[in-house]
CSV table of C-alpha atoms in Angstrom, one decimal:
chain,number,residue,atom,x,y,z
Q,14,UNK,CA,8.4,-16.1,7.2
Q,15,UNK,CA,5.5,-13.8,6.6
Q,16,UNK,CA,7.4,-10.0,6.9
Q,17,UNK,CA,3.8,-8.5,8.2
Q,18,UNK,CA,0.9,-10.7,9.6
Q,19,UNK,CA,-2.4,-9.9,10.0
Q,20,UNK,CA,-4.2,-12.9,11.8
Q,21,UNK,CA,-7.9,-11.2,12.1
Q,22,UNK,CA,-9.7,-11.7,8.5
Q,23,UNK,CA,-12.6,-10.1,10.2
Q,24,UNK,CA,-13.2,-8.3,13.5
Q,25,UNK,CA,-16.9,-6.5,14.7
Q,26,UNK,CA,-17.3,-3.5,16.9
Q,27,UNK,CA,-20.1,-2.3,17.9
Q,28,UNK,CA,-20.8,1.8,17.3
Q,29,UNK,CA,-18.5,4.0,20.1
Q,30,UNK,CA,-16.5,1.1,21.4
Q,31,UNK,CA,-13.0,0.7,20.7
Q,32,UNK,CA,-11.1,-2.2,18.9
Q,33,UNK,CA,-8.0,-3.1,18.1
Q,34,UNK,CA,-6.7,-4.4,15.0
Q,35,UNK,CA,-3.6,-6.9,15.1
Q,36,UNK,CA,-0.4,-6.9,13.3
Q,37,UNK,CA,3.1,-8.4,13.8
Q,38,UNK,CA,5.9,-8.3,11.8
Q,39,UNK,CA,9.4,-9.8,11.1
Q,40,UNK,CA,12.6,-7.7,10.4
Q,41,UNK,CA,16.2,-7.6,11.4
Q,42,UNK,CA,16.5,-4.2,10.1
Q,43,UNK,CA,17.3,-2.1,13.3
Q,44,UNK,CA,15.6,0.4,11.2
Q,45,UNK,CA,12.0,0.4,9.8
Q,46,UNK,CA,8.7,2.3,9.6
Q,47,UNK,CA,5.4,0.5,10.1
Q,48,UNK,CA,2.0,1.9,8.3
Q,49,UNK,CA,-1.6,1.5,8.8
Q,50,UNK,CA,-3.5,2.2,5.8
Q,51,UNK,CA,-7.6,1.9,5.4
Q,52,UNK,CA,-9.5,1.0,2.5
Q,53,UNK,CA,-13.6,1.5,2.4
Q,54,UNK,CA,-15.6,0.4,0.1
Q,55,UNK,CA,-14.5,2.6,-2.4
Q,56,UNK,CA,-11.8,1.0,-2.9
Q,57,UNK,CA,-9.4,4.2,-2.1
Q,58,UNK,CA,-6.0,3.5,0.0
Q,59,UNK,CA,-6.2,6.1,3.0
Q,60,UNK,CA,-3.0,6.5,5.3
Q,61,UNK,CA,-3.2,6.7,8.8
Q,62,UNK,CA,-1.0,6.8,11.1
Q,63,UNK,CA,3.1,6.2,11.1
Q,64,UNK,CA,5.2,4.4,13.8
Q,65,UNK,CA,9.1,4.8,13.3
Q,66,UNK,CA,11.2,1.8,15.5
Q,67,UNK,CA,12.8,4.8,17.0
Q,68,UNK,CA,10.5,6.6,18.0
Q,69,UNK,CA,10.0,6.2,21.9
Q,70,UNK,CA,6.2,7.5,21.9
Q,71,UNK,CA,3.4,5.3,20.4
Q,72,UNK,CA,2.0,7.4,17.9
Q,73,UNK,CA,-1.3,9.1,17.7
Q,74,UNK,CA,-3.5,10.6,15.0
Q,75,UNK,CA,-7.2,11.9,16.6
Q,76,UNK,CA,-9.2,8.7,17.3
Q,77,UNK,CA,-6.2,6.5,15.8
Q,78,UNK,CA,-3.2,5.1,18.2
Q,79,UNK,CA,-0.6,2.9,17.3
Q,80,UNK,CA,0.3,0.5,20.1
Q,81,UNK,CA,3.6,-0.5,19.2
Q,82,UNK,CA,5.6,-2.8,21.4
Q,83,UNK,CA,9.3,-3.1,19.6
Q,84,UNK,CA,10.2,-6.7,22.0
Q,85,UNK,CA,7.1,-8.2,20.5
Q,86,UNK,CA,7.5,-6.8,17.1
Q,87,UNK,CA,3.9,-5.7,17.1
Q,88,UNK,CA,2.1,-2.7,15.6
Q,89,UNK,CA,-1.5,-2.7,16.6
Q,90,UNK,CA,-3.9,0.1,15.2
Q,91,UNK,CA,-6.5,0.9,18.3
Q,92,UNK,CA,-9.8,2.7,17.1
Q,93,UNK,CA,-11.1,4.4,19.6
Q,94,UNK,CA,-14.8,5.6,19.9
Q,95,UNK,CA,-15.6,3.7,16.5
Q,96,UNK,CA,-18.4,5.4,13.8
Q,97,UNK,CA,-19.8,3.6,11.3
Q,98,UNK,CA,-17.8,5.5,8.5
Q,99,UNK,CA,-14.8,3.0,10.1
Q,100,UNK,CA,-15.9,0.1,8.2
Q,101,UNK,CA,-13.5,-1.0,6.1
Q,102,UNK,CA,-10.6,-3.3,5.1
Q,103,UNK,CA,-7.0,-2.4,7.2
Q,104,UNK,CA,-3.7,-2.5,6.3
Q,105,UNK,CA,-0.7,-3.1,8.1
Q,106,UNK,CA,2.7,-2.3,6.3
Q,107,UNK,CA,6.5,-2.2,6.8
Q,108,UNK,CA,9.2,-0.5,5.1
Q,109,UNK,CA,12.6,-1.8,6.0
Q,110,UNK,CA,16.2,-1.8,4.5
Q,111,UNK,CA,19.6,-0.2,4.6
Q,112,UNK,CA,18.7,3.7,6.4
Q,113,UNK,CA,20.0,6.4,4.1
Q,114,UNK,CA,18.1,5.3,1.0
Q,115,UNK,CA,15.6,3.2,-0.7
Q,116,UNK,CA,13.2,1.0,1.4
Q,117,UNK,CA,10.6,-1.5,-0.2
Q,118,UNK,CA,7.4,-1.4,1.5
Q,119,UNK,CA,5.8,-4.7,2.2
Q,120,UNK,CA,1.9,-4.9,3.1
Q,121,UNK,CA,-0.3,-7.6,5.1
Q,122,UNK,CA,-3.3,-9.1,3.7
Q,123,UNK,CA,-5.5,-7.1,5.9
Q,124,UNK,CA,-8.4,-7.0,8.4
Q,125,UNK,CA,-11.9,-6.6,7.3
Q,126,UNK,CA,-13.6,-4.3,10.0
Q,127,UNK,CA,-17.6,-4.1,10.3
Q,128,UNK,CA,-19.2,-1.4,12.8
Q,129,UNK,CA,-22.4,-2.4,14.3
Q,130,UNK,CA,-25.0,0.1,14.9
D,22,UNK,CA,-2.0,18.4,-8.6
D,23,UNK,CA,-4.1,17.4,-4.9
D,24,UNK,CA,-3.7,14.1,-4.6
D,25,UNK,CA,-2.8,10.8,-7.3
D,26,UNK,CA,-4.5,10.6,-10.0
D,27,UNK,CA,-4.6,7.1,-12.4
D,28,UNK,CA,-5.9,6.8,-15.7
D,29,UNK,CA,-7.9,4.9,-16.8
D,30,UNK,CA,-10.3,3.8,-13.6
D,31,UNK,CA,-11.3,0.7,-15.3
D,32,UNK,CA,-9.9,-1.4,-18.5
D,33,UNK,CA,-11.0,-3.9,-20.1
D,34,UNK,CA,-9.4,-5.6,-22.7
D,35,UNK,CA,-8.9,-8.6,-24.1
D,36,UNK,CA,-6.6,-11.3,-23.9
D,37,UNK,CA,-3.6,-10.9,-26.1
D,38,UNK,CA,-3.9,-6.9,-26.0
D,39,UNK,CA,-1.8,-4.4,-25.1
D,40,UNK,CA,-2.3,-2.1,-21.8
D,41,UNK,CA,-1.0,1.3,-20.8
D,42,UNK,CA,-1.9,2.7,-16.9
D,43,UNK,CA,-1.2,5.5,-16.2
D,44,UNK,CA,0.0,7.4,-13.0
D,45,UNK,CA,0.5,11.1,-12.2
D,46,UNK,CA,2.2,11.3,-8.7
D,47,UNK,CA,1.6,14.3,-6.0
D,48,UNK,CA,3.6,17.3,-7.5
D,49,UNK,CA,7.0,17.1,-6.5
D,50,UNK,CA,7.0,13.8,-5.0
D,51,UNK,CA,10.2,12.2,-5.9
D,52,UNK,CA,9.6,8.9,-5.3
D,53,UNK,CA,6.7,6.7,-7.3
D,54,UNK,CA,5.4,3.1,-6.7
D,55,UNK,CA,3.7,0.6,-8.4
D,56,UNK,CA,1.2,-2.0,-6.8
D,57,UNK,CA,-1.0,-4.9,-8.0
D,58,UNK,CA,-3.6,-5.8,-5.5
D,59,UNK,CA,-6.0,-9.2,-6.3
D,60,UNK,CA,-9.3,-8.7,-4.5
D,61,UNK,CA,-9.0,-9.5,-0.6
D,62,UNK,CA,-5.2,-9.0,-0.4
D,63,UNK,CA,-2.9,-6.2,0.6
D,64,UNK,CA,-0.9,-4.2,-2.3
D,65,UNK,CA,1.4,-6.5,-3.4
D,66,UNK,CA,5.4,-4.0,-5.1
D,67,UNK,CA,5.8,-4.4,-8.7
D,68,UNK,CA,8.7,-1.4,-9.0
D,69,UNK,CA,9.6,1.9,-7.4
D,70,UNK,CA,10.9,5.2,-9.2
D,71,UNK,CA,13.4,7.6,-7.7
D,72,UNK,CA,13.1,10.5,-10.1
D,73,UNK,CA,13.2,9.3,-13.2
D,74,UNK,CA,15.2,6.2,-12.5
D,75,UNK,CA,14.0,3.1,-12.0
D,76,UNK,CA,15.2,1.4,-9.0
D,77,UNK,CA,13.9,-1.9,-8.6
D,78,UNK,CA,11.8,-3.6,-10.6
D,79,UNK,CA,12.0,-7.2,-8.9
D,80,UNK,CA,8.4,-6.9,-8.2
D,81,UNK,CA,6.9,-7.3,-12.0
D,82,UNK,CA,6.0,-11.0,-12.6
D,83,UNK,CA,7.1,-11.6,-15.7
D,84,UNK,CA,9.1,-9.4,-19.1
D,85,UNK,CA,5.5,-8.8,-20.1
D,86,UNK,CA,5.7,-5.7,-17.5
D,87,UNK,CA,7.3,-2.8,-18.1
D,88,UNK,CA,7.2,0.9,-16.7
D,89,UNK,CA,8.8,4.2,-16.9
D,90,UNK,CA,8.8,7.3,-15.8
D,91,UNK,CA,11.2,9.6,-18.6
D,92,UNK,CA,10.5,13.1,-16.8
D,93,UNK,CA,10.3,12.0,-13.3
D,94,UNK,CA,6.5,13.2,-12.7
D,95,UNK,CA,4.3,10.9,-14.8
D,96,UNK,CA,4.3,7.1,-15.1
D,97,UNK,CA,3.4,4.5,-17.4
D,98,UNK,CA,2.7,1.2,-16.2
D,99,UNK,CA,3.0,-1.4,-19.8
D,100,UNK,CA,1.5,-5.4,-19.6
D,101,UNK,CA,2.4,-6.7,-23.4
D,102,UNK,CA,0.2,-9.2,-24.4
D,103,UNK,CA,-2.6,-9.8,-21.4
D,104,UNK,CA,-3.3,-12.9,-20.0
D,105,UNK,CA,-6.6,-13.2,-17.6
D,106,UNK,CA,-4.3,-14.0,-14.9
D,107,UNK,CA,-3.4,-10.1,-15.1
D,108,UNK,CA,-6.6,-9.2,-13.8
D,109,UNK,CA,-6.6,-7.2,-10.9
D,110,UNK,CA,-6.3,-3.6,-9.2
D,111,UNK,CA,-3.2,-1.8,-10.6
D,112,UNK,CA,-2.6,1.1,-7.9
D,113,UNK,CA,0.4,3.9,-7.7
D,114,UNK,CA,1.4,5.7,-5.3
D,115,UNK,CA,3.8,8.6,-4.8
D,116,UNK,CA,6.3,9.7,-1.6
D,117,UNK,CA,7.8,12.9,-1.1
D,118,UNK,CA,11.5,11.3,-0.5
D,119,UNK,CA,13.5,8.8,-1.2
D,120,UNK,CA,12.0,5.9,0.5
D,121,UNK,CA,13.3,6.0,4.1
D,122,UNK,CA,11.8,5.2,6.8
D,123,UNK,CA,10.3,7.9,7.6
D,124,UNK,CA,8.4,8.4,3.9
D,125,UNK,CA,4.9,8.1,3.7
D,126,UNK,CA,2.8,6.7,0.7
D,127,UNK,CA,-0.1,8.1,-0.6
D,128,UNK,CA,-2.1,6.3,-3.1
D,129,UNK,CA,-3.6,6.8,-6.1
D,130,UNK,CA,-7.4,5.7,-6.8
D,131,UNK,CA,-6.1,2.4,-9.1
D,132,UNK,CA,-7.2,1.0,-12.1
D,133,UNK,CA,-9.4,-2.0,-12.1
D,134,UNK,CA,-7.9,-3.8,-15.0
D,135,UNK,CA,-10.0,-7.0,-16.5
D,136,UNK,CA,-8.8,-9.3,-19.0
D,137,UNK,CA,-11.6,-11.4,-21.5
């Protein structure tokens, strides 16, 4: 099974609207971090925001929110007020494994994102 | 130094040749990744440093991959012998700790790698 799926290859939003980007994933690790990462154009990998399964809050980085809902095992990244300098290709990832030391870090193929003026 | 830094950008060599990428991690990040990404897909692990040991390295396709990292700072990412197969965005990245959960990845600007 796919550890981190991304089902949208490609998802519009129109300038100032929100969107949400989709990711699941698949662990039996009671303990794991999930990752959004963007990549424009450029080609550069940008971090964004950090969910840990313990955490109790869904996090939040200015116009960025994770919506993470643990039952569901789903980590959705939710633009809010979206600018044209948001298009770009998005990455979901997970790092899972034995807490206390090394975890590998697994991506998904990603979600291509287009802002429309 | 501010962020990762990769040398070279781009490569391109031909088939048969040797390659050497290299990576110089965040200053005082302990912990340093390498990636291959083909166009269109997400980063896929090749092997992970803690310090200057290498800690996995179940990631690298083949024996024609190698890497090391002798001081624990700087890394050097080796393909032997190049096949056009080994085309494709070599990225590193560094973390601060030892790869828990909680340890965020920051990433280097890669190096576009093409093989004749």
């Amino acid at each position: 099974a796919q550890k981190i799926t991304q089902t949208q290859p490609g998802m519009f939003v129109q300038e100032k609207e929100a969107v949400t980007l989709d990711c699941t994933y698949d662990t039996s690790d009671p303990s794991y971090g999930l990752f959004w990462y963007k990549q424009p154009s450029s080609g550069e990998m940008i971090f964004l925001i950090y969910q840990g399964s313990y955490d109790q809050q869904n996090a939040t980085e200015g116009r960025y929110s994770l919506n993470f809902q643990k039952a569901r095992k789903s980590a959705n990244l939710v633009i809010s007020a979206s600018q044209l300098g948001d298009s770009a290709m998005y990455f979901c990832a997970m790092r899972e494994g034995p807490s206390g030391g090394y975890q590998k870090v697994t991506f998904g193929i990603g979600t291509k994102l287009q802002v429309i003026p | 130094g501010a962020g990762v830094s990769q040398s070279p950008r781009y490569k391109v060599t031909k088939r048969g040749q040797d390659v050497a990428l290299r990576c110089d991690p965040i200053s005082g990040h302990v912990s340093l990744y390498w990636y291959r990404q083909a166009l269109g897909q997400g980063p896929e692990f090749l092997t992970y440093f803690n310090y200057e040991a290498q800690q996995d390295k179940s990631g690298l396709p083949n024996d024609r991959f190698s890497a090391e990292r002798p001081e624990g700072s700087i890394s050097t990412l080796t393909i032997q012998r190049t096949e056009q197969r080994d085309s494709a965005m070599y990225r590193c990245a560094s973390s601060l700790d030892t790869g828990g959960p909680l340890d965020t990845q920051y990433f280097g600007p890669g190096t576009r790698l093409t093989v004749l």
